[in-house]
Coordinates of C-alpha atoms and ligand atoms in Angstrom, one line a residue:
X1 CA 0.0 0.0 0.0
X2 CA 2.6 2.4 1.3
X3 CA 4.6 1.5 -2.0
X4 CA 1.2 2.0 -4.2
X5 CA 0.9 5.5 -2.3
X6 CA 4.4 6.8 -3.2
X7 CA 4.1 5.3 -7.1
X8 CA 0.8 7.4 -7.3
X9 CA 2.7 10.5 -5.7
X10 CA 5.5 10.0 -8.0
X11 CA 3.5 9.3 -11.2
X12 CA 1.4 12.7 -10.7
X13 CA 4.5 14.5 -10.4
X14 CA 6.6 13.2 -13.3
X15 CA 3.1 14.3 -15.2
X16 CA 3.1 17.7 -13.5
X17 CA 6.9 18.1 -14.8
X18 CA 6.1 17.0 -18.2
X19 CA 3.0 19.3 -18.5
X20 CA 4.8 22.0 -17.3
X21 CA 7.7 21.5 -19.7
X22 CA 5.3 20.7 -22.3
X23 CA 3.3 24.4 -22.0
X24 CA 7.2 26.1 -21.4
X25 CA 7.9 24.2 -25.0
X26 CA 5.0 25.5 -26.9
X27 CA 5.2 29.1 -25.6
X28 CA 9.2 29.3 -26.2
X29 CA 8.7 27.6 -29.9
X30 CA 5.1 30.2 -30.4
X31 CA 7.3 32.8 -29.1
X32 CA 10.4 32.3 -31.4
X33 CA 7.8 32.2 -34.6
X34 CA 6.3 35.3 -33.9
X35 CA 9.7 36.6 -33.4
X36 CA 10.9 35.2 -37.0
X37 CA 7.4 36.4 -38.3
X38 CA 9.1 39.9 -37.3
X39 CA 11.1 41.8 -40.2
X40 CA 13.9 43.4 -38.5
X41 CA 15.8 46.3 -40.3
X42 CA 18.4 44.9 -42.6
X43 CA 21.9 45.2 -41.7
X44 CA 24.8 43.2 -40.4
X45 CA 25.6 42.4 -36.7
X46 CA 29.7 42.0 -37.4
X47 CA 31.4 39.7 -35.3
X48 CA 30.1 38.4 -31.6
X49 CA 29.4 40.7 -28.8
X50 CA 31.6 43.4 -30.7
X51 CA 30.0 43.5 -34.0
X52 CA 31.0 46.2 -35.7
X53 CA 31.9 48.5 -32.6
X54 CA 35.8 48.9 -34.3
X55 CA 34.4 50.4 -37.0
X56 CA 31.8 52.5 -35.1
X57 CA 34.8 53.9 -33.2
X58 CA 37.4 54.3 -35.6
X59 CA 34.8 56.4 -38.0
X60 CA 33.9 58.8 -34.4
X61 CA 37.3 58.9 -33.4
X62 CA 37.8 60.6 -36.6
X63 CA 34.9 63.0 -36.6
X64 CA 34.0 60.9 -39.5
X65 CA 30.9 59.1 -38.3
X66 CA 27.9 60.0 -40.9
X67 CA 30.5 59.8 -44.0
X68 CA 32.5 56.5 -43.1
X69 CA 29.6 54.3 -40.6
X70 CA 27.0 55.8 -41.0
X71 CA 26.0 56.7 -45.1
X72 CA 28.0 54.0 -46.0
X73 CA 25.5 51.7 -44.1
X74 CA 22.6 54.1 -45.5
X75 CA 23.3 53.2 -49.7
X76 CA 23.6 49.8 -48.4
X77 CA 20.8 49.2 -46.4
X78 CA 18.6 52.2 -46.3
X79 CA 17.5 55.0 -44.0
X80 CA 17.0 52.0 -40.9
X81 CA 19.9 49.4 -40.6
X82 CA 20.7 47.0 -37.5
X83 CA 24.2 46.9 -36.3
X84 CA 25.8 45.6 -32.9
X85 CA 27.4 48.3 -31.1
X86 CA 29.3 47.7 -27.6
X87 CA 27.3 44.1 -27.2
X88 CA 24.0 45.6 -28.2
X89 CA 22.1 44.8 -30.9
X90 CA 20.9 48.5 -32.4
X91 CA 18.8 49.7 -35.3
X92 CA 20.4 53.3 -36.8
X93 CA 17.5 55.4 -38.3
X94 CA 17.9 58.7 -39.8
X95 CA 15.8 61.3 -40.8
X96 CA 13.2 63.9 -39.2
X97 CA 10.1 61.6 -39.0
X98 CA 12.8 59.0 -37.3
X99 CA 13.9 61.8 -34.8
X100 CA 10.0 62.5 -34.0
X101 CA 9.3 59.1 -33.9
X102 CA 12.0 58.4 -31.0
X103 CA 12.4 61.2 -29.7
X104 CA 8.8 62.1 -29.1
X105 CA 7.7 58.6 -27.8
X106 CA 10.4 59.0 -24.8
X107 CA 8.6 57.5 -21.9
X108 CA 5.7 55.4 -24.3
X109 CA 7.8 53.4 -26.5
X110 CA 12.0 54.1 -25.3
X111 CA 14.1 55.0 -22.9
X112 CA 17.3 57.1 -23.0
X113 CA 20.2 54.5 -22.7
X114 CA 23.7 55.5 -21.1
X115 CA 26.5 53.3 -20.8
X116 CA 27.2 52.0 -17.4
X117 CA 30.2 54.4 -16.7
X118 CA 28.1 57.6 -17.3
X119 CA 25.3 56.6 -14.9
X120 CA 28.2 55.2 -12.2
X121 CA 30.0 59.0 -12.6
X122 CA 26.8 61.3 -13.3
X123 CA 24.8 59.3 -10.2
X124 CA 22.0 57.4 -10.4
X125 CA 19.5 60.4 -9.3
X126 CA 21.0 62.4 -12.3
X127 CA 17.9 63.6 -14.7
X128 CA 19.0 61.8 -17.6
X129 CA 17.9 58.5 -15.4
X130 CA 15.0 60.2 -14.6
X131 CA 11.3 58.9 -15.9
X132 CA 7.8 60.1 -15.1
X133 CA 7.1 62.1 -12.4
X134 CA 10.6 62.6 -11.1
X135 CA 11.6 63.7 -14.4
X136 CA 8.8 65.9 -14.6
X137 CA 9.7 67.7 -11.1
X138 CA 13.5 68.5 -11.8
X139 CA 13.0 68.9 -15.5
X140 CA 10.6 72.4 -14.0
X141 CA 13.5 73.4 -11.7
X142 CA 15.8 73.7 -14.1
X143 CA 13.6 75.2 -16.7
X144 CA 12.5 77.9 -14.6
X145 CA 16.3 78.6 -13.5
X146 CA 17.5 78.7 -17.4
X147 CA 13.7 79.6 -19.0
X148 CA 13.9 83.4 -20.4
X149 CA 12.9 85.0 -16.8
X150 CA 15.9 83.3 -14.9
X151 CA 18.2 84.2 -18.4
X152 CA 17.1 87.7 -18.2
X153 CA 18.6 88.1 -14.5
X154 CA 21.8 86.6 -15.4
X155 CA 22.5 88.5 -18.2
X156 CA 25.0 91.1 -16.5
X157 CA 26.9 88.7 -14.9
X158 CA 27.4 86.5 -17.7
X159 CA 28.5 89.8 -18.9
X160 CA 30.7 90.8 -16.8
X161 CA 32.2 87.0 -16.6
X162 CA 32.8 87.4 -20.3
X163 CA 34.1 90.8 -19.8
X164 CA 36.8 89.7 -16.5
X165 CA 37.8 86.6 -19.2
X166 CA 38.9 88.9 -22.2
X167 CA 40.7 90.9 -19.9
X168 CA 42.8 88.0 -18.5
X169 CA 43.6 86.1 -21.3
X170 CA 43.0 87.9 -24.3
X171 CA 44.6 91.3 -23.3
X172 CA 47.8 92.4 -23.7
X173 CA 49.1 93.0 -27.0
X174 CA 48.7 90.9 -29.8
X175 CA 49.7 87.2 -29.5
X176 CA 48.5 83.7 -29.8
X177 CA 45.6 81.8 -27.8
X178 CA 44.4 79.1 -27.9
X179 CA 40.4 79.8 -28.5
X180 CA 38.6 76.4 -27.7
X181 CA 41.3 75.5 -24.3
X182 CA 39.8 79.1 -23.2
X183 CA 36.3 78.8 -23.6
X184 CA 36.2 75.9 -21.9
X185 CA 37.6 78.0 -18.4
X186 CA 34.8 80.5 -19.5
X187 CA 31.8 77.8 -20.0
X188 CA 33.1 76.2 -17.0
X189 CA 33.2 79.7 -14.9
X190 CA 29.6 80.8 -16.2
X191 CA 28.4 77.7 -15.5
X192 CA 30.0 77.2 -11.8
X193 CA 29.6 81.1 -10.8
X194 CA 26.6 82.4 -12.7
X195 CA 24.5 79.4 -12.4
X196 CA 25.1 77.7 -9.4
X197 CA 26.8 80.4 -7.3
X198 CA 30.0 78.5 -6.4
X199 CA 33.2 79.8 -6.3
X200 CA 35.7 78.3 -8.9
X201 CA 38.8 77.9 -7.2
X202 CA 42.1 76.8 -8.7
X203 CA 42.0 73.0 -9.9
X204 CA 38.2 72.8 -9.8
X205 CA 37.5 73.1 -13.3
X206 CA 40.7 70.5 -14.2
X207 CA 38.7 68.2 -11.2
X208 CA 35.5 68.0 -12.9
X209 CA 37.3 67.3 -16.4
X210 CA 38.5 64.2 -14.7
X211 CA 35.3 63.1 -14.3
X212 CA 34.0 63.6 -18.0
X213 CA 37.1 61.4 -18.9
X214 CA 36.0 58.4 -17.4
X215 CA 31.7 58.8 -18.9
X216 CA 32.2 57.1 -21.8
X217 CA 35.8 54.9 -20.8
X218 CA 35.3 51.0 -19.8
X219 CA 33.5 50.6 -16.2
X220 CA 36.7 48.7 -14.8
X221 CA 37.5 50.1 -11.5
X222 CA 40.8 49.2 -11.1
X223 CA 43.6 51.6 -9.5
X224 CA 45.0 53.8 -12.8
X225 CA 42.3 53.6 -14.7
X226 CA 40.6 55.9 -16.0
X227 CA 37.1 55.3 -14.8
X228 CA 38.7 54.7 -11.1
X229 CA 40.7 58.5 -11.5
X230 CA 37.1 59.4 -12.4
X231 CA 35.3 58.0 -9.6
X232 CA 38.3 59.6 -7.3
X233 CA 37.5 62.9 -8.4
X234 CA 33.8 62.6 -8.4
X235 CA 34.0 61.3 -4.6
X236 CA 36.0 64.5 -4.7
X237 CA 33.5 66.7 -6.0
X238 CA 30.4 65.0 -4.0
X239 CA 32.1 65.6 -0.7
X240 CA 32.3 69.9 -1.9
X241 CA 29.1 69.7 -2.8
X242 CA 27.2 68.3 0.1
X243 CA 29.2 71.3 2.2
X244 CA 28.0 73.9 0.0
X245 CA 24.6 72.1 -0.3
X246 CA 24.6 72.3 3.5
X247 CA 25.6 75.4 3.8
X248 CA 22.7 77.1 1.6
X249 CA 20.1 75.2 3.4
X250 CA 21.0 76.8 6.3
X251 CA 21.4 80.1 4.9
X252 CA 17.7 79.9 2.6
X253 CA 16.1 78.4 6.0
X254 CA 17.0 81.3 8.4
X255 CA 16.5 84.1 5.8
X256 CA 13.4 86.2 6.1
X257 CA 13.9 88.7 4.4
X258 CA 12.6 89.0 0.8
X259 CA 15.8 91.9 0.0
X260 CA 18.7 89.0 1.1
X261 CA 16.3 86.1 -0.7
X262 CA 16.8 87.7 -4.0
X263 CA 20.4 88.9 -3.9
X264 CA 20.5 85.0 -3.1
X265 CA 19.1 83.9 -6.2
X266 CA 21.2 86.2 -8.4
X267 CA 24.4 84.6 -6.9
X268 CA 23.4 81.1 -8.7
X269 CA 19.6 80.4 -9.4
X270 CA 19.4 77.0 -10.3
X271 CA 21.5 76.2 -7.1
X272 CA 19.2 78.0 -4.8
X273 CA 16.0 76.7 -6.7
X274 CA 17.4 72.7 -6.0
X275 CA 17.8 73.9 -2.7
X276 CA 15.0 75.0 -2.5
X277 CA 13.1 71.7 -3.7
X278 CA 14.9 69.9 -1.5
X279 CA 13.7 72.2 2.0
X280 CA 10.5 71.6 0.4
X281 CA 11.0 67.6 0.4
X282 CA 10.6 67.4 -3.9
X283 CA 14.1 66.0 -4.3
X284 CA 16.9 64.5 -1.7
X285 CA 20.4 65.7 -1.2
X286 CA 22.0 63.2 -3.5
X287 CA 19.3 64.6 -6.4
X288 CA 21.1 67.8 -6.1
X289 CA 24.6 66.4 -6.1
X290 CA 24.0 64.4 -8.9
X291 CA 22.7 67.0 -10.9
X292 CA 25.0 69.8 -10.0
X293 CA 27.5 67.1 -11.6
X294 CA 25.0 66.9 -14.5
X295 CA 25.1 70.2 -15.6
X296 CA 28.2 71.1 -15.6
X297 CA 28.7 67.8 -17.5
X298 CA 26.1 68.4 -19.9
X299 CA 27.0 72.2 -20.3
X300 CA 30.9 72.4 -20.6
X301 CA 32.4 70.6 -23.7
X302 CA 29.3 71.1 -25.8
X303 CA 29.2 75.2 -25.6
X304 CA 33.4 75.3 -26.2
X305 CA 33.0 73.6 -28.8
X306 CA 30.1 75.1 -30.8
X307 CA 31.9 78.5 -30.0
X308 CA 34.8 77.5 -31.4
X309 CA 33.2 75.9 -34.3
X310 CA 31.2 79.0 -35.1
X311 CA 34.4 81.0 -35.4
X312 CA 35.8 78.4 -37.5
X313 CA 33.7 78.9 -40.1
X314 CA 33.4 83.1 -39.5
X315 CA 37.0 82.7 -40.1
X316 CA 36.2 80.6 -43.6
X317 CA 33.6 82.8 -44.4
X318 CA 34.7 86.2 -44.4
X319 CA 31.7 87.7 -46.3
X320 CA 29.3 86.1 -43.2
X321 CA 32.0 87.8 -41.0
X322 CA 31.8 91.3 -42.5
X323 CA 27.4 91.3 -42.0
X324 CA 27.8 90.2 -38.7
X325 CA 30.3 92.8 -37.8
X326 CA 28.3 95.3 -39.2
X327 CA 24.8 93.4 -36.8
X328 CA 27.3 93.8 -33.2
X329 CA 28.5 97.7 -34.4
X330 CA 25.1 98.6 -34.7
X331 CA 24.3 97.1 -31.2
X332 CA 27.2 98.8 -29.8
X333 CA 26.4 101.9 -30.8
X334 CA 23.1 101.8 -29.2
X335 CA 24.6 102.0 -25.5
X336 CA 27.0 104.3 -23.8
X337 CA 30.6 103.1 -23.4
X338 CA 31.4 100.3 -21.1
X339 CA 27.5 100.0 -20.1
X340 CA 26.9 96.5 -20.5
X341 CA 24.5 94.4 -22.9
X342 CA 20.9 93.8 -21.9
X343 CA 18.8 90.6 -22.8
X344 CA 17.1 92.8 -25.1
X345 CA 20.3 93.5 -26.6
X346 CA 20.7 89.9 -26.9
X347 CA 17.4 89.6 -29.1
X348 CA 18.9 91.5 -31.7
X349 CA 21.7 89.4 -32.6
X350 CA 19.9 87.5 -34.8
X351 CA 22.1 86.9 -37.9
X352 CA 25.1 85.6 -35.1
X353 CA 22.4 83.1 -33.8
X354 CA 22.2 82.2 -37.7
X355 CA 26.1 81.3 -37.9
X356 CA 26.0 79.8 -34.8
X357 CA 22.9 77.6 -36.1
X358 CA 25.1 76.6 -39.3
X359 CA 28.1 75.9 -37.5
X360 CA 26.0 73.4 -35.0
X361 CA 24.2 71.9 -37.9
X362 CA 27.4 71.2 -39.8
X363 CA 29.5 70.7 -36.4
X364 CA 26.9 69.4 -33.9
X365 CA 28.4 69.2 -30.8
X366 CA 26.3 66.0 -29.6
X367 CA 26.3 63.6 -32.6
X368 CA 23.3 62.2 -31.2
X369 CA 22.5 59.5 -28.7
X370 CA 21.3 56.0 -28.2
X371 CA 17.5 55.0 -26.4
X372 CA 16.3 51.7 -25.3
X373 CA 12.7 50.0 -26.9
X374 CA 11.2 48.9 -24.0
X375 CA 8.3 47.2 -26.0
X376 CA 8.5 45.9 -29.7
X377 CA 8.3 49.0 -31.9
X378 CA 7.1 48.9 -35.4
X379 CA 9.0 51.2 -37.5
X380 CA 9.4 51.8 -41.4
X381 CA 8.3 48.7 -41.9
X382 CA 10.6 46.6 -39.6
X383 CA 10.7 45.5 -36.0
X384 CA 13.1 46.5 -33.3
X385 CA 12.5 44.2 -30.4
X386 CA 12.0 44.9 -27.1
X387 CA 15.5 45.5 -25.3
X388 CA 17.5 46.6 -28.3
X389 CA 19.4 50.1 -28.3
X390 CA 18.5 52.9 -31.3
X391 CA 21.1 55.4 -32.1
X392 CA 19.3 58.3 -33.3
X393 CA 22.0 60.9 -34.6
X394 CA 22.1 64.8 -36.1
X395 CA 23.9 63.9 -39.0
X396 CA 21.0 62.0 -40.5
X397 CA 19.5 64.9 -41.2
X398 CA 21.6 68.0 -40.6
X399 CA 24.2 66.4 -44.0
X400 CA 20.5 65.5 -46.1
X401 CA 20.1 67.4 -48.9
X402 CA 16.2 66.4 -48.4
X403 CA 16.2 68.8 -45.5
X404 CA 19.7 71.3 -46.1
X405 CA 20.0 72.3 -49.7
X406 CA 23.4 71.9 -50.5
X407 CA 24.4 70.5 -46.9
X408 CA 28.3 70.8 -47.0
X409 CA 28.1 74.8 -48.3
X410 CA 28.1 77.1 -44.7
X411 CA 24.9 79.2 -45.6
X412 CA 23.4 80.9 -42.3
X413 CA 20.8 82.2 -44.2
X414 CA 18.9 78.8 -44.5
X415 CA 17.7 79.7 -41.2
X416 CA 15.9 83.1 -42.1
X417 CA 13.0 79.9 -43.6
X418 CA 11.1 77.8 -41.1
X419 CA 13.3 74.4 -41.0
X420 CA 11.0 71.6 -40.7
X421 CA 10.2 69.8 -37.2
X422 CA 13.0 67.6 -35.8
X423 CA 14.9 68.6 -38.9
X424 CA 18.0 70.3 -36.9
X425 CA 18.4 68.6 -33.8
X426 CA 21.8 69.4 -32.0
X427 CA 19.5 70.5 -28.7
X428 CA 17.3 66.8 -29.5
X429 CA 14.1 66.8 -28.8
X430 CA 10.8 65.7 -27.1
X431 CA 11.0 65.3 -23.4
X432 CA 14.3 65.5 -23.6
X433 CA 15.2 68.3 -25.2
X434 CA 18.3 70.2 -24.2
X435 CA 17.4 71.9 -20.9
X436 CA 20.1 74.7 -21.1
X437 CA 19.3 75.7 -25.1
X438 CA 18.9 79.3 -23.8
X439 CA 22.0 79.4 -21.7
X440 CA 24.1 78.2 -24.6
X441 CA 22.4 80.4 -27.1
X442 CA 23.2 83.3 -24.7
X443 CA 26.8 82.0 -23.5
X444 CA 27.2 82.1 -26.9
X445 CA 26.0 85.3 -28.3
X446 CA 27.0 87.5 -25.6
X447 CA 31.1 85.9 -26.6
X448 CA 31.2 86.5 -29.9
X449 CA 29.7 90.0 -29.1
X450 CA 32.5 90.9 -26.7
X451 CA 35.0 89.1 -29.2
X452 CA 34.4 90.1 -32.6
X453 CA 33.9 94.1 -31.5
X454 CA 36.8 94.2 -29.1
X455 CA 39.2 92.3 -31.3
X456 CA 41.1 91.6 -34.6
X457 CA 41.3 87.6 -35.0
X458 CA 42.5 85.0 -37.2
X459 CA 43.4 81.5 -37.3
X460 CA 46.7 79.9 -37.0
X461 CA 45.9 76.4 -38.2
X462 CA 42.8 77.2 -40.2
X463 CA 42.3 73.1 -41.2
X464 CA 42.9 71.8 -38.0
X465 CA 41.6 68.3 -37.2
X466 CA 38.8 67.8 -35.1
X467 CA 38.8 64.6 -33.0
X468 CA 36.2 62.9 -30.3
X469 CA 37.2 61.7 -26.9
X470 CA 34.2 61.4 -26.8
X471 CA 33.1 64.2 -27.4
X472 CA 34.7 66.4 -30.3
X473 CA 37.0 68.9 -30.0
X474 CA 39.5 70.7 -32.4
X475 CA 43.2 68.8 -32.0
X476 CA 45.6 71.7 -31.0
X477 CA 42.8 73.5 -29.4
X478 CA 42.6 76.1 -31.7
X479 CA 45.5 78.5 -31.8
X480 CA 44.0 82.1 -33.1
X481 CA 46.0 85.3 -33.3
X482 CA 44.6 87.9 -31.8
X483 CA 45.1 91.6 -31.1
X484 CA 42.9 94.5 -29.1
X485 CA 41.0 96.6 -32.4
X486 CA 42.1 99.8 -32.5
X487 CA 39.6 102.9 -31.3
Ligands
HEM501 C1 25.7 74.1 -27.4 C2 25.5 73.5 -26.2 C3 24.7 72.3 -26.0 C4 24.3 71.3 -26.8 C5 24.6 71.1 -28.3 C6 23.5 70.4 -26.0 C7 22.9 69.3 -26.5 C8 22.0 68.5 -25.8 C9 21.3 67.3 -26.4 C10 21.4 66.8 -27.8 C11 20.6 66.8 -25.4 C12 19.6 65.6 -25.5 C13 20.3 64.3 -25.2 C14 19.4 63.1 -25.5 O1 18.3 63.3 -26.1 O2 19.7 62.0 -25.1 C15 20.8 67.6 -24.2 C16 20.2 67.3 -22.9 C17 20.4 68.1 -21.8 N1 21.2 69.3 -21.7 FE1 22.2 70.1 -23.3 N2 23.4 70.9 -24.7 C18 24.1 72.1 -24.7 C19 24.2 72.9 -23.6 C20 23.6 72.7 -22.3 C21 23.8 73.5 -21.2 C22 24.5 74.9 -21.2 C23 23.1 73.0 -20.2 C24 22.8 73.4 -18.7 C25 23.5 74.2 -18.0 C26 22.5 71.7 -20.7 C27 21.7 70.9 -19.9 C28 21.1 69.7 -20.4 C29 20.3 68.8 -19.6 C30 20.0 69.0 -18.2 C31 19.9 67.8 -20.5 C32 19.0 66.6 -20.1 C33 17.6 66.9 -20.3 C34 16.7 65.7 -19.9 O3 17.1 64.6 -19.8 O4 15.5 66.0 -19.6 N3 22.9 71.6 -22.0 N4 21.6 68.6 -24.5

C-alpha cells in the first residue's frame, strides 16, 4: 500500500513536470515564430558581442561618423539598418520623422540609454535617469532657473564674466591663444559662478574634467584607470558639494527677508531653486549632487566647442564675418561706453544666432545619442525588439540634402525659412530636449559680441583636425592670433 501511495505521488508529479515542460515548449517555440514572423531592419551584426563596434569607433574617433559608418551603411541598407554596437544589438534610423518618432515617444515606446560608466560617474538620481514624475519635477526646476525670466537676470553677470575673461587672457598685446582651451575655463566659470553660485577655485574646473574622462571609458575600476581616477575625483566633488549644499540650506532656511532672498538667487539660481526643492521635500540631497554634476557635465564641452566651431567657419567665411560685424556695431552703438548688454540686446543678434545655427548643424556638438525599446516597436516597416538600443544621430538629417540644400556649403541664411520639425536637432528633442538651449544660445552670443567688436582675429591652423574623446573637440585646441582693435 505504502509502496502504491508513493508510485501514485511520483507518477502525478513526473506528469506535472512533463505538463509544465510541455506548455514552457509551446510558448518558447510560439514565441520564437512570432519573433521570426518579425522583419527586423536589414543590416549586419559583425562579429560576436563586438560587431562592428571597431568600425563604429574608428569612424567617431575621426569625426568621420555620418561619411565612413553611418552613409555608408545608408546606400547599403537604407535610411534603418541594425548593427551591434558595444554588445548591443541596435537599429540606426535617420531622418526627421525618425527623430519625431523616437524622440517624441520617450517614456511610451524608449528610454534614454547611457552606458554603465556615465550613470556610475553622473549618479544614479541624475535627470537623464530620470522617468515620469521625477523627471517631470526637476525637468521644471531647471527650466524655470534657465527659462527666459531666470536668463534675463543673469545677463550682467554672464557679462561681466565674459568681460573679467577677455581681460585676463585675451589682453595684452597681440599674441596667440588658444580659442577652444579658453572657452572651456569661461563655460566652466559661467556655469559654476553664474548658475550655481560656487566659487571656482584653482584645480576645480581640471577636477571636474576628470570626471568627464572616465563617462564614456570601460566601467573597470581598477587603480589607474581611467574610470577609477574618475570616480576619485567625483567622490571629490560629491564631498564639496554636500558642504556647500549644506551650507545654503541653512542660509535659505534662516533668511526672512525677501531683500537677502533675491540677492541670493542672483548669486546662482538653479543652485538655490534645488535647494529649495529639497527644503521643500521634492528632491533628496543626492538629487542635487547628482545634478549639479549633471550640468556642468552636460553644459561644458558642448558650448566650447560650438563657439569654437562658429568661429571656424566666420573665419572661412569672411563675407558672413563682415554682416555680422556690421549686426554687433550697430548694437554697440546703441549703448553708452562700457554699459553693459541687456537681454534685449541679446534679441537683436539674430544673424550671429544664424552662424551659430550653421556651424552646430554642420558641427553638432552631440552627434546624437542611443535610447532603449522597452516594448516591440514597429517602425518603417521593420521591427526593433523589445531590449535593443537605437542610435538616433544629427547627422541623419543635418548632412540630407532632403532637408539642407546643398548640406556641405556654410549658408546661415537657410535659417531666415522655417526648418521643418525635428529637422535640426543638435539640442534633441521631445521630453528631452536640451534643458540649457537658452543658456548656450546666450553663453554664446554675448562671446562673440564681446570678441568680434573688441578684437582683430585670425586663425593659425585654419584646417585643424577635429577629433572625439568622446566628445569632439579641435586637435591643438585652436590656436588664433589675436590683437585689441584699435579705437
Ligand atoms: C551648445 C551647447 C549644448 C548642446 C549642443 C546640447 C545638446 C543636448 C542634447 C542633444 C541633449 C539631449 C540628449 C538626449 O536626447 O539624449 C541635451 C540634454 C540636456 N542638456 Fe544640453 N546641450 C548644450 C548645452 C547645455 C547647457 C548649457 C546645459 C545646462 C547648463 C545643458 C543641460 C542639459 C540637460 C540637463 C539635458 C538633459 C535633459 C533631460 O534629460 O530632460 N545643456 N543637451
Amino acid at each position: 500500500m505504502a509502496l502504491d501511495t508513493n508510485f501514485l505521488v511520483s507518477l502525478l508529479f513526473s506528469l506535472l513536470i512533463f505538463a509544465i515542460t510541455s506548455i514552457l515548449f509551446l510558448s518558447h517555440c510560439k514565441s520564437s515564430k512570432s519573433r521570426t514572423n518579425k522583419r527586423l531592419p536589414p543590416g549586419q551584426m559583425g562579429l560576436p558581442w563586438i560587431g562592428e563596434t571597431i568600425d563604429f569607433c574608428k569612424a567617431q574617433k575621426k569625426n568621420r561618423l555620418y561619411e565612413d559608418f553611418i552613409q555608408a551603411r545608408i546606400k547599403k541598407h537604407g535610411k534603418t539598418f541594425r548593427t551591434r554596437l558595444m554588445g548591443h544589438p541596435t537599429v540606426v534610423v535617420n531622418g526627421a520623422e525618425a527623430n519625431k518618432f523616437f524622440l517624441s515617444n520617450e517614456f511610451k515606446l524608449v528610454v534614454s540609454s547611457w552606458p554603465s560608466s556615465s550613470v556610475q560617474l553622473m549618479g544614479l538620481n541624475s535627470i537623464m535617469e530620470k522617468r515620469g514624475e521625477s523627471h517631470r519635477c526637476l525637468r521644471a526646476i531647471v527650466a524655470t532657473s534657465l527659462g527666459s525670466t531666470g536668463l534675463e537676470s543673469l545677463v550682467p553677470r554672464i557679462c561681466g564674466t565674459v568681460k573679467t575673461h577677455l581681460e585676463k587672457y585675451w589682453n595684452g598685446g597681440a599674441k596667440t591663444i588658444r580659442l577652444y582651451n579658453l572657452t572651456k575655463v569661461l563655460t566652466f566659470t559661467i556655469v559654476i559662478e553664474c548658475l550655481l553660485g560656487i566659487e571656482s577655485k584653482p584645480g576645480l574646473m581640471e577636477l571636474f574634467e576628470r570626471v568627464l574622462e572616465g563617462v564614456f571609458a570601460a566601467p573597470v575600476d581598477f587603480p589607474g584607470s581611467k574610470f577609477s581616477r574618475a570616480k576619485g575625483a567625483r567622490n571629490e566633488i560629491e564631498q564639496m558639494l554636500v558642504d556647500i549644499i549644506r551650507q545654503k540650506r541653512k542660509e535659505l532656511t534662516e533668511q526672512v527677508k525677501q531683500e537677502s532672498r533675491v540677492e541670493d538667487e542672483e548669486k546662482g539660481i538653479l543652485l538655490t531653486r534645488l535647494v529649495e526643492a529639497l527644503i521643500r521635500g521634492d528632491v533628496s540631497e543626492a538629487e542635487v549632487v547628482d545634478n549639479v554634476v549633471l550640468l556642468v557635465f552636460a553644459a561644458h564641452d558642448t558650448t566650447s566647442f560650438s563657439i569654437a566651431m562658429t568661429f571656424r567657419m566666420l573665419a572661412h567665411n569672411p563675407n558672413c564675418y563682415s554682416v555680422l560685424e556690421k549686426e554687433h556695431e550697430l548694437i554697440t552703438r546703441g549703448r553708452a561706453p562700457g554699459e553693459t548688454l541687456t537681454y534685449e540686446d541679446t534679441k537683436k543678434m539674430k544673424y550671429a544666432w544664424q552662424v551659430a545655427r550653421e556651424s552646430m548643424r554642420i558641427f553638432p556638438p552631440i552627434f546624437g545619442s542611443f535610447r532603449k525599446a522597452i516594448q516591440d516597436i514597429e517602425f518603417d516597416g521593420y521591427t526593433i525588439p523589445k531590449g535593443w538600443k537605437v542610435l538616433w544621430t544629427a547627422y541623419g538629417t543635418h548632412y540630407d540634402p532632403m532637408y539642407f540644400k546643398d548640406p556641405l556649403n556654410f549658408n546661415p541664411s537657410r535659417f531666415e525659412d522655417p526648418i521643418q520639425p525635428y529637422a535640426y536637432v543638435p539640442f534633441g528633442g521631445g521630453p528631452r530636449l536640451c534643458a540649457g538651449y537658452q543658456l548656450a544660445k546666450l553663453n554664446i552670443l554675448v562671446f562673440v559680441h564681446y570678441v568680434v567688436t573688441g578684437y582683430d582675429w585670425s586663425l593659425e591652423s585654419p584646417d585643424e583636425p577635429i577629433t572625439v574623446d568622446p566628445l569632439p573637440f579641435p586637435s591643438q585646441g585652436m590656436p588664433v592670433r589675436i590683437s585689441p582693435k584699435l579705437p
